[in-house]
Amino acid sequence: IIDGDPATLVDLSIVGAQVVSPTILKPNQRVRMSIPDGRRTMRFGAAVAWASFELAKSGPHYRAGIEFFEADPEPLRKFCEARKKT
């Protein structure tokens, strides 16, 4: 969730994420990001590092790289490891 709007998480690390969103995302835009992990929701400040507009069969959307500012790396690391593909 980015600024209260749903987004699809494409890739995630302890320092940032790639997302796809129907909501406009612009480089240098400050955002609040939330990632639910079942037991709790991780919330932190972030900024859009890069963004591109895409036209897809599912409709127009924005693909963006998000840089985290206030994220606790340990819960993010555990979240990533729990969902790592083998």
PDB file of C-alpha atoms in Angstrom:
ATOM      1  CA  ILE A   1       0.000   0.000   0.000  1.00  0.00           C
ATOM      2  CA  ILE A   2       1.441   3.376  -1.034  1.00  0.00           C
ATOM      3  CA  ASP A   3      -0.115   6.504   0.487  1.00  0.00           C
ATOM      4  CA  GLY A   4      -3.261   4.487   1.234  1.00  0.00           C
ATOM      5  CA  ASP A   5      -3.645   3.173  -2.322  1.00  0.00           C
ATOM      6  CA  PRO A   6      -3.074  -0.459  -3.345  1.00  0.00           C
ATOM      7  CA  ALA A   7       0.037  -1.365  -5.323  1.00  0.00           C
ATOM      8  CA  THR A   8       1.535  -4.640  -6.532  1.00  0.00           C
ATOM      9  CA  LEU A   9       4.902  -5.569  -5.081  1.00  0.00           C
ATOM     10  CA  VAL A  10       7.235  -6.796  -7.842  1.00  0.00           C
ATOM     11  CA  ASP A  11      10.558  -6.988  -5.994  1.00  0.00           C
ATOM     12  CA  LEU A  12      11.664  -6.234  -2.438  1.00  0.00           C
ATOM     13  CA  SER A  13      14.913  -5.796  -0.528  1.00  0.00           C
ATOM     14  CA  ILE A  14      15.822  -4.229   2.806  1.00  0.00           C
ATOM     15  CA  VAL A  15      16.570  -0.899   1.073  1.00  0.00           C
ATOM     16  CA  GLY A  16      13.754  -0.617  -1.451  1.00  0.00           C
ATOM     17  CA  ALA A  17      11.144  -2.130  -3.694  1.00  0.00           C
ATOM     18  CA  GLN A  18       9.798  -2.189  -7.220  1.00  0.00           C
ATOM     19  CA  VAL A  19       6.038  -1.716  -7.434  1.00  0.00           C
ATOM     20  CA  VAL A  20       3.286  -1.422 -10.024  1.00  0.00           C
ATOM     21  CA  SER A  21       0.507   1.018  -9.194  1.00  0.00           C
ATOM     22  CA  PRO A  22      -2.563   2.437 -10.931  1.00  0.00           C
ATOM     23  CA  THR A  23      -1.902   5.655  -8.959  1.00  0.00           C
ATOM     24  CA  ILE A  24       0.507   8.284 -10.329  1.00  0.00           C
ATOM     25  CA  LEU A  25       4.034   7.934  -8.923  1.00  0.00           C
ATOM     26  CA  LYS A  26       6.676  10.554  -9.733  1.00  0.00           C
ATOM     27  CA  PRO A  27      10.447  10.581  -9.096  1.00  0.00           C
ATOM     28  CA  ASN A  28      11.403  12.276  -5.791  1.00  0.00           C
ATOM     29  CA  GLN A  29       7.822  11.979  -4.498  1.00  0.00           C
ATOM     30  CA  ARG A  30       7.749  11.229  -0.758  1.00  0.00           C
ATOM     31  CA  VAL A  31       5.370   8.403   0.146  1.00  0.00           C
ATOM     32  CA  ARG A  32       4.247   6.286   3.095  1.00  0.00           C
ATOM     33  CA  MET A  33       4.473   2.573   2.391  1.00  0.00           C
ATOM     34  CA  SER A  34       2.767  -0.307   4.193  1.00  0.00           C
ATOM     35  CA  ILE A  35       3.463  -4.017   3.695  1.00  0.00           C
ATOM     36  CA  PRO A  36       1.159  -6.455   5.501  1.00  0.00           C
ATOM     37  CA  ASP A  37       2.895  -9.688   6.544  1.00  0.00           C
ATOM     38  CA  GLY A  38       0.015 -11.576   8.158  1.00  0.00           C
ATOM     39  CA  ARG A  39       0.804 -10.910  11.811  1.00  0.00           C
ATOM     40  CA  ARG A  40       1.431  -7.189  11.509  1.00  0.00           C
ATOM     41  CA  THR A  41       1.906  -4.428   8.969  1.00  0.00           C
ATOM     42  CA  MET A  42       5.310  -2.864   8.361  1.00  0.00           C
ATOM     43  CA  ARG A  43       4.993   0.911   7.819  1.00  0.00           C
ATOM     44  CA  PHE A  44       7.711   3.354   6.817  1.00  0.00           C
ATOM     45  CA  GLY A  45       8.591   6.482   4.890  1.00  0.00           C
ATOM     46  CA  ALA A  46      10.022   6.204   1.409  1.00  0.00           C
ATOM     47  CA  ALA A  47      10.574   8.086  -1.834  1.00  0.00           C
ATOM     48  CA  VAL A  48      10.090   7.254  -5.488  1.00  0.00           C
ATOM     49  CA  ALA A  49      13.586   6.805  -6.958  1.00  0.00           C
ATOM     50  CA  TRP A  50      12.362   6.300 -10.541  1.00  0.00           C
ATOM     51  CA  ALA A  51       9.036   5.811 -12.290  1.00  0.00           C
ATOM     52  CA  SER A  52       7.703   4.918 -15.718  1.00  0.00           C
ATOM     53  CA  PHE A  53       4.229   4.954 -17.212  1.00  0.00           C
ATOM     54  CA  GLU A  54       3.154   1.730 -18.938  1.00  0.00           C
ATOM     55  CA  LEU A  55       0.179   0.781 -21.072  1.00  0.00           C
ATOM     56  CA  ALA A  56      -0.742  -2.857 -20.487  1.00  0.00           C
ATOM     57  CA  LYS A  57      -3.684  -5.065 -21.448  1.00  0.00           C
ATOM     58  CA  SER A  58      -4.863  -4.752 -17.839  1.00  0.00           C
ATOM     59  CA  GLY A  59      -4.833  -0.963 -18.173  1.00  0.00           C
ATOM     60  CA  PRO A  60      -2.411   1.936 -17.663  1.00  0.00           C
ATOM     61  CA  HIS A  61      -0.174   1.858 -14.600  1.00  0.00           C
ATOM     62  CA  TYR A  62       3.069   3.174 -13.157  1.00  0.00           C
ATOM     63  CA  ARG A  63       6.106   1.004 -12.456  1.00  0.00           C
ATOM     64  CA  ALA A  64       8.370   2.561  -9.840  1.00  0.00           C
ATOM     65  CA  GLY A  65      11.450   1.988  -7.742  1.00  0.00           C
ATOM     66  CA  ILE A  66      10.892   2.925  -4.102  1.00  0.00           C
ATOM     67  CA  GLU A  67      13.753   3.807  -1.728  1.00  0.00           C
ATOM     68  CA  PHE A  68      13.035   3.226   1.964  1.00  0.00           C
ATOM     69  CA  PHE A  69      14.001   5.849   4.577  1.00  0.00           C
ATOM     70  CA  GLU A  70      12.658   4.707   7.913  1.00  0.00           C
ATOM     71  CA  ALA A  71      12.359   0.949   7.408  1.00  0.00           C
ATOM     72  CA  ASP A  72      13.606  -1.471  10.065  1.00  0.00           C
ATOM     73  CA  PRO A  73      15.819  -3.844   8.027  1.00  0.00           C
ATOM     74  CA  GLU A  74      15.328  -6.917  10.229  1.00  0.00           C
ATOM     75  CA  PRO A  75      11.556  -7.389   9.645  1.00  0.00           C
ATOM     76  CA  LEU A  76      12.099  -6.702   5.926  1.00  0.00           C
ATOM     77  CA  ARG A  77      14.892  -9.291   5.768  1.00  0.00           C
ATOM     78  CA  LYS A  78      12.656 -11.879   7.461  1.00  0.00           C
ATOM     79  CA  PHE A  79       9.767 -11.015   5.118  1.00  0.00           C
ATOM     80  CA  CYS A  80      12.033 -11.457   2.073  1.00  0.00           C
ATOM     81  CA  GLU A  81      13.515 -14.743   3.320  1.00  0.00           C
ATOM     82  CA  ALA A  82      10.065 -16.179   4.085  1.00  0.00           C
ATOM     83  CA  ARG A  83       8.977 -15.534   0.492  1.00  0.00           C
ATOM     84  CA  LYS A  84      12.240 -16.405  -1.257  1.00  0.00           C
ATOM     85  CA  LYS A  85      11.839 -18.704  -4.257  1.00  0.00           C
ATOM     86  CA  THR A  86      13.834 -21.911  -4.082  1.00  0.00           C
TER      87      THR A  86
END
